[in-house]
PDB file of C-alpha atoms in Angstrom:
ATOM      1  CA  UNK A   1      18.711  -5.786  -3.368  1.00 96.00           C
ATOM      2  CA  UNK A   2      17.992  -7.703  -0.156  1.00 97.00           C
ATOM      3  CA  UNK A   3      15.942 -10.811   0.537  1.00 97.00           C
ATOM      4  CA  UNK A   4      13.255 -10.675   3.232  1.00 97.00           C
ATOM      5  CA  UNK A   5      12.393 -13.855   5.131  1.00 96.00           C
ATOM      6  CA  UNK A   6      10.025 -14.567   7.999  1.00 97.00           C
ATOM      7  CA  UNK A   7       8.581 -17.620   9.698  1.00 97.00           C
ATOM      8  CA  UNK A   8       5.308 -15.663  10.079  1.00 97.00           C
ATOM      9  CA  UNK A   9       4.487 -16.292   6.422  1.00 97.00           C
ATOM     10  CA  UNK A  10       4.769 -19.527   4.438  1.00 96.00           C
ATOM     11  CA  UNK A  11       8.245 -20.464   3.263  1.00 94.00           C
ATOM     12  CA  UNK A  12       8.831 -20.351  -0.472  1.00 91.00           C
ATOM     13  CA  UNK A  13       7.725 -23.576  -2.165  1.00 86.00           C
ATOM     14  CA  UNK A  14      10.016 -23.065  -5.135  1.00 91.00           C
ATOM     15  CA  UNK A  15      13.112 -21.188  -6.278  1.00 95.00           C
ATOM     16  CA  UNK A  16      12.017 -17.705  -5.231  1.00 96.00           C
ATOM     17  CA  UNK A  17      12.209 -15.336  -2.265  1.00 97.00           C
ATOM     18  CA  UNK A  18       9.314 -14.475   0.034  1.00 98.00           C
ATOM     19  CA  UNK A  19      10.059 -10.816  -0.682  1.00 98.00           C
ATOM     20  CA  UNK A  20      12.771  -8.552  -2.070  1.00 98.00           C
ATOM     21  CA  UNK A  21      13.723  -5.033  -0.920  1.00 98.00           C
ATOM     22  CA  UNK A  22      15.269  -2.819  -3.531  1.00 98.00           C
ATOM     23  CA  UNK A  23      15.703   0.913  -3.161  1.00 97.00           C
ATOM     24  CA  UNK A  24      12.604   2.228  -1.416  1.00 97.00           C
ATOM     25  CA  UNK A  25      10.355  -0.614  -2.610  1.00 98.00           C
ATOM     26  CA  UNK A  26       9.372  -4.024  -1.306  1.00 98.00           C
ATOM     27  CA  UNK A  27       8.063  -6.668  -3.698  1.00 98.00           C
ATOM     28  CA  UNK A  28       6.303  -9.614  -2.078  1.00 98.00           C
ATOM     29  CA  UNK A  29       5.903 -12.912  -3.827  1.00 98.00           C
ATOM     30  CA  UNK A  30       2.357 -14.170  -4.112  1.00 98.00           C
ATOM     31  CA  UNK A  31       1.074 -15.265  -0.725  1.00 98.00           C
ATOM     32  CA  UNK A  32      -1.308 -18.184  -0.615  1.00 98.00           C
ATOM     33  CA  UNK A  33      -3.445 -19.088   2.409  1.00 98.00           C
ATOM     34  CA  UNK A  34      -1.116 -21.482   4.182  1.00 98.00           C
ATOM     35  CA  UNK A  35      -0.959 -21.129   7.952  1.00 98.00           C
ATOM     36  CA  UNK A  36       2.814 -20.874   8.502  1.00 97.00           C
ATOM     37  CA  UNK A  37       2.547 -22.434  11.986  1.00 96.00           C
ATOM     38  CA  UNK A  38       0.662 -25.560  10.902  1.00 97.00           C
ATOM     39  CA  UNK A  39       1.080 -25.819   7.143  1.00 96.00           C
ATOM     40  CA  UNK A  40      -2.700 -26.139   6.859  1.00 98.00           C
ATOM     41  CA  UNK A  41      -4.952 -24.393   4.339  1.00 98.00           C
ATOM     42  CA  UNK A  42      -8.274 -23.166   5.755  1.00 98.00           C
ATOM     43  CA  UNK A  43     -11.592 -24.098   4.152  1.00 98.00           C
ATOM     44  CA  UNK A  44     -13.671 -21.515   2.293  1.00 98.00           C
ATOM     45  CA  UNK A  45     -12.825 -18.378   0.393  1.00 98.00           C
ATOM     46  CA  UNK A  46     -13.313 -15.983   3.331  1.00 98.00           C
ATOM     47  CA  UNK A  47     -10.964 -17.942   5.609  1.00 98.00           C
ATOM     48  CA  UNK A  48      -8.460 -18.310   2.778  1.00 98.00           C
ATOM     49  CA  UNK A  49      -8.584 -14.573   2.037  1.00 98.00           C
ATOM     50  CA  UNK A  50      -8.019 -13.821   5.723  1.00 98.00           C
ATOM     51  CA  UNK A  51      -4.998 -16.150   5.882  1.00 98.00           C
ATOM     52  CA  UNK A  52      -3.431 -14.947   2.620  1.00 98.00           C
ATOM     53  CA  UNK A  53      -3.763 -11.302   3.671  1.00 98.00           C
ATOM     54  CA  UNK A  54      -2.422 -12.055   7.145  1.00 98.00           C
ATOM     55  CA  UNK A  55       0.593 -13.657   5.458  1.00 98.00           C
ATOM     56  CA  UNK A  56       1.053 -10.546   3.306  1.00 98.00           C
ATOM     57  CA  UNK A  57       0.802  -8.288   6.369  1.00 98.00           C
ATOM     58  CA  UNK A  58       3.320 -10.395   8.315  1.00 98.00           C
ATOM     59  CA  UNK A  59       5.776 -10.391   5.417  1.00 97.00           C
ATOM     60  CA  UNK A  60       5.513  -6.629   4.983  1.00 98.00           C
ATOM     61  CA  UNK A  61       6.089  -6.123   8.716  1.00 98.00           C
ATOM     62  CA  UNK A  62       9.110  -8.459   8.613  1.00 98.00           C
ATOM     63  CA  UNK A  63      10.616  -6.031   6.110  1.00 97.00           C
ATOM     64  CA  UNK A  64      10.152  -3.179   8.585  1.00 97.00           C
ATOM     65  CA  UNK A  65       7.250  -1.645   6.698  1.00 97.00           C
ATOM     66  CA  UNK A  66       3.513  -1.296   7.271  1.00 97.00           C
ATOM     67  CA  UNK A  67       0.642  -2.670   5.209  1.00 98.00           C
ATOM     68  CA  UNK A  68      -0.643   0.930   5.007  1.00 97.00           C
ATOM     69  CA  UNK A  69       2.335   1.677   2.715  1.00 98.00           C
ATOM     70  CA  UNK A  70       1.134  -0.783   0.071  1.00 98.00           C
ATOM     71  CA  UNK A  71       0.942   0.960  -3.281  1.00 98.00           C
ATOM     72  CA  UNK A  72      -0.145  -1.936  -5.542  1.00 98.00           C
ATOM     73  CA  UNK A  73      -1.713  -5.351  -5.098  1.00 98.00           C
ATOM     74  CA  UNK A  74      -2.442  -8.148  -7.498  1.00 98.00           C
ATOM     75  CA  UNK A  75      -5.106 -10.635  -6.469  1.00 98.00           C
ATOM     76  CA  UNK A  76      -5.429 -13.911  -8.318  1.00 98.00           C
ATOM     77  CA  UNK A  77      -8.721 -15.720  -7.673  1.00 98.00           C
ATOM     78  CA  UNK A  78      -9.990 -19.081  -8.812  1.00 98.00           C
ATOM     79  CA  UNK A  79     -13.609 -17.972  -9.184  1.00 98.00           C
ATOM     80  CA  UNK A  80     -14.694 -14.416 -10.017  1.00 98.00           C
ATOM     81  CA  UNK A  81     -17.997 -15.160  -8.251  1.00 98.00           C
ATOM     82  CA  UNK A  82     -15.976 -14.885  -5.000  1.00 98.00           C
ATOM     83  CA  UNK A  83     -14.953 -11.287  -5.802  1.00 98.00           C
ATOM     84  CA  UNK A  84     -17.435  -9.705  -3.351  1.00 98.00           C
ATOM     85  CA  UNK A  85     -16.506 -12.013  -0.470  1.00 98.00           C
ATOM     86  CA  UNK A  86     -12.811 -11.393  -1.047  1.00 98.00           C
ATOM     87  CA  UNK A  87     -13.401  -7.610  -1.187  1.00 97.00           C
ATOM     88  CA  UNK A  88     -15.035  -7.715   2.260  1.00 97.00           C
ATOM     89  CA  UNK A  89     -11.937  -9.330   3.780  1.00 98.00           C
ATOM     90  CA  UNK A  90      -9.565  -7.164   1.693  1.00 98.00           C
ATOM     91  CA  UNK A  91     -11.204  -3.999   3.085  1.00 98.00           C
ATOM     92  CA  UNK A  92     -10.228  -5.077   6.627  1.00 98.00           C
ATOM     93  CA  UNK A  93      -6.539  -4.906   5.658  1.00 98.00           C
ATOM     94  CA  UNK A  94      -6.394  -1.926   3.276  1.00 97.00           C
ATOM     95  CA  UNK A  95      -7.933   1.477   3.931  1.00 93.00           C
ATOM     96  CA  UNK A  96      -8.245   4.705   1.979  1.00 95.00           C
ATOM     97  CA  UNK A  97      -6.406   5.696   0.003  1.00 96.00           C
ATOM     98  CA  UNK A  98      -6.575   2.112  -1.229  1.00 97.00           C
ATOM     99  CA  UNK A  99      -3.618   0.698  -3.128  1.00 98.00           C
ATOM    100  CA  UNK A 100      -3.941   0.312  -6.867  1.00 98.00           C
ATOM    101  CA  UNK A 101      -5.117  -3.234  -7.610  1.00 98.00           C
ATOM    102  CA  UNK A 102      -5.469  -5.801 -10.343  1.00 98.00           C
ATOM    103  CA  UNK A 103      -7.737  -8.790  -9.794  1.00 98.00           C
ATOM    104  CA  UNK A 104      -7.795 -11.655 -12.252  1.00 98.00           C
ATOM    105  CA  UNK A 105      -9.482 -15.027 -12.378  1.00 98.00           C
ATOM    106  CA  UNK A 106      -7.074 -17.876 -13.024  1.00 98.00           C
ATOM    107  CA  UNK A 107      -7.574 -21.538 -13.857  1.00 98.00           C
ATOM    108  CA  UNK A 108      -5.456 -22.924 -11.056  1.00 97.00           C
ATOM    109  CA  UNK A 109      -3.236 -21.792  -8.178  1.00 97.00           C
ATOM    110  CA  UNK A 110      -0.520 -23.579  -6.179  1.00 95.00           C
ATOM    111  CA  UNK A 111      -1.895 -26.237  -3.821  1.00 96.00           C
ATOM    112  CA  UNK A 112      -5.331 -25.657  -5.413  1.00 97.00           C
ATOM    113  CA  UNK A 113      -6.024 -22.663  -3.152  1.00 98.00           C
ATOM    114  CA  UNK A 114      -8.780 -20.187  -3.987  1.00 98.00           C
ATOM    115  CA  UNK A 115      -6.656 -17.015  -4.101  1.00 98.00           C
ATOM    116  CA  UNK A 116      -3.143 -15.573  -4.051  1.00 98.00           C
ATOM    117  CA  UNK A 117      -2.078 -11.996  -3.232  1.00 98.00           C
ATOM    118  CA  UNK A 118       1.123 -10.130  -4.098  1.00 98.00           C
ATOM    119  CA  UNK A 119       2.060  -6.564  -3.226  1.00 98.00           C
ATOM    120  CA  UNK A 120       4.398  -3.689  -3.923  1.00 98.00           C
ATOM    121  CA  UNK A 121       5.093  -1.575  -0.841  1.00 98.00           C
ATOM    122  CA  UNK A 122       6.790   1.785  -0.368  1.00 98.00           C
ATOM    123  CA  UNK A 123       9.470   1.655   2.324  1.00 96.00           C
TER     124      UNK A 123
END
């Protein structure tokens, strides 16, 4: 198994790797909407979804893969009422055939962000 690191996605804020390659799979840790260049978190769920998914895309590309090879995503959201807005942004990053997905509402996320996204990617 090999660790994947990039400065184009937020650094880990705990004892974990940004992503791990093993065999023909890549597992990304949950990406929150931190701009890796500034450390800032954008306002609003649409801007946060855009940043979190950009971070996911950048991490996948750092592993030498493409976001189109994503086979599974898990989306954690703070408010299920934001589901439709998040789906609109999500559809800009993932196309048919869409990856399998779980989406769950959670009480709280790191740094009080509005969503977090993790993926499993075929290499």
